[in-house]
Coordinates of C-alpha atoms in Angstrom, one line a residue:
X195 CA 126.8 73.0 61.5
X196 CA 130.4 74.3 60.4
X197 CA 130.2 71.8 58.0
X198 CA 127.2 72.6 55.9
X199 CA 128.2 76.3 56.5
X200 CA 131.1 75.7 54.4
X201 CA 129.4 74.8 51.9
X202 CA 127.9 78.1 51.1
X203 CA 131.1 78.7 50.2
X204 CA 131.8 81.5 53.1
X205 CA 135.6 81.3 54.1
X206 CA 136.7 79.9 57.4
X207 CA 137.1 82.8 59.4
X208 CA 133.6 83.8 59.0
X209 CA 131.7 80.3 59.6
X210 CA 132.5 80.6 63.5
X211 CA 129.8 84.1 63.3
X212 CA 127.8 82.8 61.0
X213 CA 127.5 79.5 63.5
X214 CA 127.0 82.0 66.3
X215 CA 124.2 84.0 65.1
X216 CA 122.2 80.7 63.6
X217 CA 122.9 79.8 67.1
X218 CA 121.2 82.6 68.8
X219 CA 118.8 82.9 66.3
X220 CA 117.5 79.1 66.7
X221 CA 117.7 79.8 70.8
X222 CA 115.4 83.0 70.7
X223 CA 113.5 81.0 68.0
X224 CA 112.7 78.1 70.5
X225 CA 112.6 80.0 73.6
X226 CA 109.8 82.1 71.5
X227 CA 107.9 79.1 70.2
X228 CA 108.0 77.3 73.9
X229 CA 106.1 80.6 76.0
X230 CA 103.9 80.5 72.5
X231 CA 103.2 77.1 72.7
X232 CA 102.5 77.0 76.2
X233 CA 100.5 80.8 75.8
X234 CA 98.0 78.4 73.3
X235 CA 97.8 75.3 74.3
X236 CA 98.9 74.5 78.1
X237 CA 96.9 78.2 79.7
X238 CA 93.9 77.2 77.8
X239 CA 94.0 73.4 79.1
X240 CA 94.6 74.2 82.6
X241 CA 91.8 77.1 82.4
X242 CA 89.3 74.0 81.0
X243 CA 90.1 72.4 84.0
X244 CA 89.8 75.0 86.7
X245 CA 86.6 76.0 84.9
X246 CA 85.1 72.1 85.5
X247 CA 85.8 72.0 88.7
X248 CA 83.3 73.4 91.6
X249 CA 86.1 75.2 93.6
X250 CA 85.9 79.1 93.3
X251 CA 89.4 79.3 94.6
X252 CA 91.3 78.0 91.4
X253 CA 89.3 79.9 89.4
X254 CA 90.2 82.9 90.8
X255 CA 94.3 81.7 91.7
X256 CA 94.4 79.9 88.1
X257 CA 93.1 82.6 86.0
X258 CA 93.9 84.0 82.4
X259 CA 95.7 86.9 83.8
X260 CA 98.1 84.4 85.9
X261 CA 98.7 81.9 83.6
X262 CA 99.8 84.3 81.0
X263 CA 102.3 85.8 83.2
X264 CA 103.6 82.6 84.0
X265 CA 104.4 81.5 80.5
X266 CA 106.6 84.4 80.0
X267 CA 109.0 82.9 82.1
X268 CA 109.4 80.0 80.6
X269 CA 111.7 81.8 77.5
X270 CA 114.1 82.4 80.0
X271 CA 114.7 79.5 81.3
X272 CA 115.1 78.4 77.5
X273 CA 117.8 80.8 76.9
X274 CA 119.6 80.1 80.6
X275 CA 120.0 76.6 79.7
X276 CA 121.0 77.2 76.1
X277 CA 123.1 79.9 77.2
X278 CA 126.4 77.1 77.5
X279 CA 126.2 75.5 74.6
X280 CA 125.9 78.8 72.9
X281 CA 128.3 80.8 73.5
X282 CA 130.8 78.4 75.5
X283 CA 133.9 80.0 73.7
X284 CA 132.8 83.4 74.7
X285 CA 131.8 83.5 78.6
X286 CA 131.9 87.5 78.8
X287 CA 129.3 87.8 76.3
X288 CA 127.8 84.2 77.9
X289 CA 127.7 86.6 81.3
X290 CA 126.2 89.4 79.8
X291 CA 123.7 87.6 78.5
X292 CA 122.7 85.3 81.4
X293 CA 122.9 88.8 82.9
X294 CA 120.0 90.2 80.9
X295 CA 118.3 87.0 81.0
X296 CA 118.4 86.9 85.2
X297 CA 117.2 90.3 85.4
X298 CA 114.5 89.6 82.9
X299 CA 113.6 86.2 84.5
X300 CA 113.3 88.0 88.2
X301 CA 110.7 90.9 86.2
X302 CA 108.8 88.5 84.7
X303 CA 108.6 86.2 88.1
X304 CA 108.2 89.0 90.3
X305 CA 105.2 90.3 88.1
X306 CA 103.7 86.9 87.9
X307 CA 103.7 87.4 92.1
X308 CA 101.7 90.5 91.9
X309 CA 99.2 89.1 89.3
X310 CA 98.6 86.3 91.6
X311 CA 98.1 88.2 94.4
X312 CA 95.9 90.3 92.7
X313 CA 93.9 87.9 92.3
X314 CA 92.7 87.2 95.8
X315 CA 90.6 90.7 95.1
X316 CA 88.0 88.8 93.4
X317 CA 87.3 86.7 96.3
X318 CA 86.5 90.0 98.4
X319 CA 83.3 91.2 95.7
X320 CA 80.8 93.0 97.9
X321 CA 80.8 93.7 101.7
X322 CA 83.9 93.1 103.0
X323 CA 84.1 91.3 105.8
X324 CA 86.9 91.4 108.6
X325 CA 88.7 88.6 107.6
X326 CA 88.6 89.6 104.0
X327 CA 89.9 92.7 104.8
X328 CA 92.8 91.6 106.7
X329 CA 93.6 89.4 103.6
X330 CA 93.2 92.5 101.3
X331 CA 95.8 94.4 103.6
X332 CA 98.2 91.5 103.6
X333 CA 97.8 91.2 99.6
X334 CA 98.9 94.9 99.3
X335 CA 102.0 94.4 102.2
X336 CA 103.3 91.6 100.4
X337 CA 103.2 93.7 96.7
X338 CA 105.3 96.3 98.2
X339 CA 107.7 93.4 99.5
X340 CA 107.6 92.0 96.0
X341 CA 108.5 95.1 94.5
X342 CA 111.2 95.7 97.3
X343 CA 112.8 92.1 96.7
X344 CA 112.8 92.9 93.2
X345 CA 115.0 95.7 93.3
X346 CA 117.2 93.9 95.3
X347 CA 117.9 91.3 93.1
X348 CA 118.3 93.3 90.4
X349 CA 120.9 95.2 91.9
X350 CA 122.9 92.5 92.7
X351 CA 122.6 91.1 88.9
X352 CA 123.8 94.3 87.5
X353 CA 126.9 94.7 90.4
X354 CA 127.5 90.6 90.5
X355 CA 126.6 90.5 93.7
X356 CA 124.9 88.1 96.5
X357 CA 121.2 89.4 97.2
X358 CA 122.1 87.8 100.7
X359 CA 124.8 90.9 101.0
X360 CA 122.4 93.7 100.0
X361 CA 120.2 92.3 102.3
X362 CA 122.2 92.6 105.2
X363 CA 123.7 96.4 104.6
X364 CA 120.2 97.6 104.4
X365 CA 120.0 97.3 108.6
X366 CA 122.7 100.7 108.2
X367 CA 119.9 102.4 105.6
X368 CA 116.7 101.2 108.0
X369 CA 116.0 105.1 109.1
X370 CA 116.3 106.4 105.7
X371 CA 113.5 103.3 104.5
X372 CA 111.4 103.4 107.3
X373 CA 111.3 107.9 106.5
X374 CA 110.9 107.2 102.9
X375 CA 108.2 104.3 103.6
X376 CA 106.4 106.0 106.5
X377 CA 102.9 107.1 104.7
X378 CA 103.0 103.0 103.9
X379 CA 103.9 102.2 107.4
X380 CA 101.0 104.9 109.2
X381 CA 98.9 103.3 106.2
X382 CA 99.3 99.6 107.3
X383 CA 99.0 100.4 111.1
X384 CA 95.8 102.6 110.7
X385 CA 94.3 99.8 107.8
X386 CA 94.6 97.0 110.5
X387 CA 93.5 99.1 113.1
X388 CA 90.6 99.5 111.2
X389 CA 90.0 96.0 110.2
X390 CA 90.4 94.7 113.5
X391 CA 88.2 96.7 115.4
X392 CA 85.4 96.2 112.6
X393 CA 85.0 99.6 111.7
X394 CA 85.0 99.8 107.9
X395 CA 84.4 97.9 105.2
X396 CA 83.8 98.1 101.2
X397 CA 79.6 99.1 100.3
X398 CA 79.6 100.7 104.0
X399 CA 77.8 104.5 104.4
X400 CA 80.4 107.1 105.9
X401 CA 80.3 110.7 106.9
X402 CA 83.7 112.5 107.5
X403 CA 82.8 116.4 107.9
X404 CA 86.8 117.1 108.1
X405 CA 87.0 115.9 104.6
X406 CA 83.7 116.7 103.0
X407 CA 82.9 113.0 102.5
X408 CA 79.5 111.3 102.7
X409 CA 78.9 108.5 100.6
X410 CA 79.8 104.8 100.1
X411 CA 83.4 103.3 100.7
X412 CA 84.3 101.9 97.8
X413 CA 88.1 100.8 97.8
X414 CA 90.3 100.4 100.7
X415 CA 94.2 100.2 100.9
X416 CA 97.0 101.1 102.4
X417 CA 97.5 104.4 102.0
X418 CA 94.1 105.4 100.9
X419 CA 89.8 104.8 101.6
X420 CA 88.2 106.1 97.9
X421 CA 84.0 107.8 99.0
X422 CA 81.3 107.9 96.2
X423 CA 79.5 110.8 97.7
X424 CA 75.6 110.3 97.0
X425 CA 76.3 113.3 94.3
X426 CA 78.9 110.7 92.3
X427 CA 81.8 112.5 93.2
X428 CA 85.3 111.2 94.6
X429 CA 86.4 112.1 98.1
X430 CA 89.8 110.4 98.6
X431 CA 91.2 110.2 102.6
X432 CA 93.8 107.9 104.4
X433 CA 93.3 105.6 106.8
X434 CA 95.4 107.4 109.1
X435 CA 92.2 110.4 108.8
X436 CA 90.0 107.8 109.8
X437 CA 91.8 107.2 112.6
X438 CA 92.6 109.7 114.3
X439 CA 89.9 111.8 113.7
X440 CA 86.3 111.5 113.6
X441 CA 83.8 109.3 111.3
X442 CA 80.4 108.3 111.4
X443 CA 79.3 104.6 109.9
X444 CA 75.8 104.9 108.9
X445 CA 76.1 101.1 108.4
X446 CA 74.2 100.1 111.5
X447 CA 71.4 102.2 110.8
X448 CA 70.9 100.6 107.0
X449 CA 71.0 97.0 108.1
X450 CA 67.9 97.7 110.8
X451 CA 64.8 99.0 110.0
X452 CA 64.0 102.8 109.8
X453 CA 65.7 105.5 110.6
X454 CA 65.3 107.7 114.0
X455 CA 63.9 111.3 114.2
X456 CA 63.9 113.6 117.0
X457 CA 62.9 117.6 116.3
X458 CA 61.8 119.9 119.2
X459 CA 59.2 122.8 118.5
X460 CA 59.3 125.6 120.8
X461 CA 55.4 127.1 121.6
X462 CA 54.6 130.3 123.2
X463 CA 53.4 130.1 126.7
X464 CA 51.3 132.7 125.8
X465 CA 48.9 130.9 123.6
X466 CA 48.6 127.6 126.1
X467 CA 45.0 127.7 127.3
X468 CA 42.9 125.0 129.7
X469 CA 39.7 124.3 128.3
X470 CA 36.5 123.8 130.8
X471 CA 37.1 120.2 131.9
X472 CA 40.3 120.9 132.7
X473 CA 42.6 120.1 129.8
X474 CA 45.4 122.2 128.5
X475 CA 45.3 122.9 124.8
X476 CA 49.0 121.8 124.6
X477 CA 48.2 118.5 126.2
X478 CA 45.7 117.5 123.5
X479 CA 47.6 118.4 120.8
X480 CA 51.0 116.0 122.1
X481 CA 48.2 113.1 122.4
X482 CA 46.6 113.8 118.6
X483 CA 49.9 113.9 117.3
X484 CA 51.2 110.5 119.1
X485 CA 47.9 109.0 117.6
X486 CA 48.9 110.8 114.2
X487 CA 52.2 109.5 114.0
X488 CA 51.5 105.9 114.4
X489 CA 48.9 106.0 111.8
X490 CA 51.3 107.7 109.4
X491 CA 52.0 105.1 106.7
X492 CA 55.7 106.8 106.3
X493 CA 56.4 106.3 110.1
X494 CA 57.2 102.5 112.2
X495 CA 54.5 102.6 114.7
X496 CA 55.4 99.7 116.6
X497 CA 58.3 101.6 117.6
X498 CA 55.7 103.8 119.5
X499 CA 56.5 107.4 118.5
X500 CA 56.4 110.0 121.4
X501 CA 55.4 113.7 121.9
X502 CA 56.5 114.6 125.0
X503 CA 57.6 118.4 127.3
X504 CA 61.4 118.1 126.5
X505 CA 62.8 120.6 129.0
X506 CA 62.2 122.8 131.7
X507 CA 60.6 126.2 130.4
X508 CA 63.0 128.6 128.3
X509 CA 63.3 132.4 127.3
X510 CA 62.4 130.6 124.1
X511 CA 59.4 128.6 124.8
X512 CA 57.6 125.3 125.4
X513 CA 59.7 123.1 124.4
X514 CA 57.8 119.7 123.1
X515 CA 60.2 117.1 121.4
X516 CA 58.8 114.4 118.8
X517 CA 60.3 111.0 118.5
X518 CA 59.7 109.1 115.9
X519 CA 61.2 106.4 113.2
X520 CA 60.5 106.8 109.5
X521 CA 60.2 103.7 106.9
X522 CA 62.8 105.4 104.6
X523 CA 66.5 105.0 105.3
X524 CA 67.6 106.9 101.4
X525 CA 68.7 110.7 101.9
X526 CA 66.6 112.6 99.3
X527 CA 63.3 110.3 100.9
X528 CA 64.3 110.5 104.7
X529 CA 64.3 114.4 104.2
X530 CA 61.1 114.6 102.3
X531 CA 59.4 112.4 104.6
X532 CA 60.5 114.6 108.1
X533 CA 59.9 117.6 105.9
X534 CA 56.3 116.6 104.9
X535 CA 55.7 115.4 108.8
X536 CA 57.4 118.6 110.4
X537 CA 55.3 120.9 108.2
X538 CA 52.2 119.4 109.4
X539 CA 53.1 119.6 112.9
X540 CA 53.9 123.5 112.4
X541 CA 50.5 123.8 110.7
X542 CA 48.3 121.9 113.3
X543 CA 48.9 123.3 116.3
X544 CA 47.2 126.5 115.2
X545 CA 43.5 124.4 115.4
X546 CA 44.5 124.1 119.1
X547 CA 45.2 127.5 119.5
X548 CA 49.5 127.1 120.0
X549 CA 51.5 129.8 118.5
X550 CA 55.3 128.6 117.5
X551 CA 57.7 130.7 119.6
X552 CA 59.1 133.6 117.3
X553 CA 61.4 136.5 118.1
X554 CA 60.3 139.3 116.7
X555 CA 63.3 142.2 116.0
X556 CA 62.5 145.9 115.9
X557 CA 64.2 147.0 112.6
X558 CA 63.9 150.7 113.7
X559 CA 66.4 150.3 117.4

């Protein structure tokens, strides 16, 4: 190469640059062209294959997203084994560069990680189940490790030291990592404790009055469970909420059939009467309305709805509790259906002569 430099006619002391940066050039050149190369020709052959096969897990593990990251470490190796016969007369500019090179190399391997385990999300579409979830919450431990490992290592690049010896000083730092880690840690701790015991997953139904939440789950990580409240809007908490306080999982409810109602109506004892064979106005009423209820087409009558005295008299009344299951498990339709029932309940017990208990206040003491 020296030689057909010369004959450009450049002087001698400027053919060993000239050499240098044809050098570079070519290995950037061919470090470029090999990621290129394998960017258009080897992701798209392997993603032929995965797609041919019946598996679903190499689909998801061998996807675009992962093979693209991959390729872009390929250039580095390139330009570490090139990096020798390069620059083999200058080794401080041969260090800095393998330097660079390392640190990109661990970025670009580190990254490929994360996409990969990404990609174990698309396994956990819909419901999660248990099993899923613990795999969800392992996905997300081993990021933050990734990320951890990859500061590491590039600390010791940039100082030209062993990773092993950073490694082993960070037992002195521990209290500082576990203080500035400890949302994570509470996170993880409350995430399996949540897992394990089955008591959340993705698509379930939650209410948590401390937080104003009461919707569907629809992410869960470590330091966070994202609600869609039924009026589309966002209610963020963290698993450690969850967990030591108070949530309801409407979940059981949607998976069986109808939802359960129980409303008490207080009557005057005033207005109960006995009519001449014996009967008590009040008595009647509790069976028409068992009878009504099971004929309701918005009500589960093979669940047997029941009218029934719920307590011992009160200063407010007679008490008389109704029981019942309703078809519609949906907010807006659960409510309209107790509200249409309920109103008819209020309204009918004036054809058996009961009067609903209502305190009356004197305005003028």
């Amino acid at each position: 190469m020296e030689k057909m430099i010369s004959l450009t006619g450049l002087t001698t002391e400027y053919v060993p640059l000239v050499r240098y940066a044809i050098l570079v050039m070519l290995a950037f050149l061919l470090a470029w062209l090999t990621g290129w190369l394998c960017r258009k020709l080897l992701v798209p052959l392997l993603l032929k294959v995965a797609r041919k096969t019946d598996a679903k897990w190499d689909d998801v593990v061998l996807n675009e997203e992962v093979l693209n990251s991959a390729s872009r470490i390929i250039p580095a190796i390139v330009i570490w084994t090139l990096l020798p016969h390069v620059f083999y007369e200058y080794p401080q500019v041969e260090d800095i560069v393998g330097r660079l090179t390392a640190i990109y190399f661990t970025f670009m391997t580190i990254r490929t990680a994360i996409v990969f385990i990404d990609s174990f999300k698309r396994l956990a579409n819909g419901p999660r189940s248990t099993r899923q979830q613990y795999l969800y919450t392992l996905c997300s431990v081993l990021k933050i490790l990734m990320i951890f490992v990859c500061v590491i290592v590039v600390v010791a690049i940039i100082i030209d030291k062993s990773p092993a010896t950073l490694f082993a000083g960070l037992g002195a730092a521990s209290a500082v990592l576990m203080l500035a880690f400890q949302d994570t840690i509470k996170g993880l701790v409350a995430g399996i404790r949540l897992t394990s015991n089955d008591m959340l997953h993705i698509g379930d139904w939650i209410t948590v009055p401390s937080a104003g939440a009461n919707g569907k789950v629809e992410e869960i990580s470590l330091t966070m469970v994202k609600i869609r409240n039924f009026d589309n809007t966002i209610v963020t908490v963290t698993p450690q909420m969850l967990v030591d306080g108070a949530f309801q999982n409407w979940e059981g409810m949607m998976e069986n059939e109808g939802r359960k109602q129980v409303r008490k109506v207080y009557y005057d004892f005033r207005s109960l009467k006995v009519d001449e064979d014996g009967v008590a106005n009040i008595t009647k009423f509790r069976q028409h309305m068992e009878q009504w209820l099971k004929e309701h087409p918005k009500v589960i009558g093979e669940k047997n709805p029941l009218v029934k005295l719920a307590e011992a008299p009160q200063p407010s009344g007679c008490c008389v509790e109704f029981v019942f299951w309703l078809h519609a498990q949906d907010v807006i339709t659960y409510e309209h259906d107790t509200s249409d029932i309920m109103e008819y309940i209020y309204a009918k017990g004036v054809d058996y002569g009961l009067q609903i208990y209502q305190q009356v206040i004197n305005n003028n003491q």
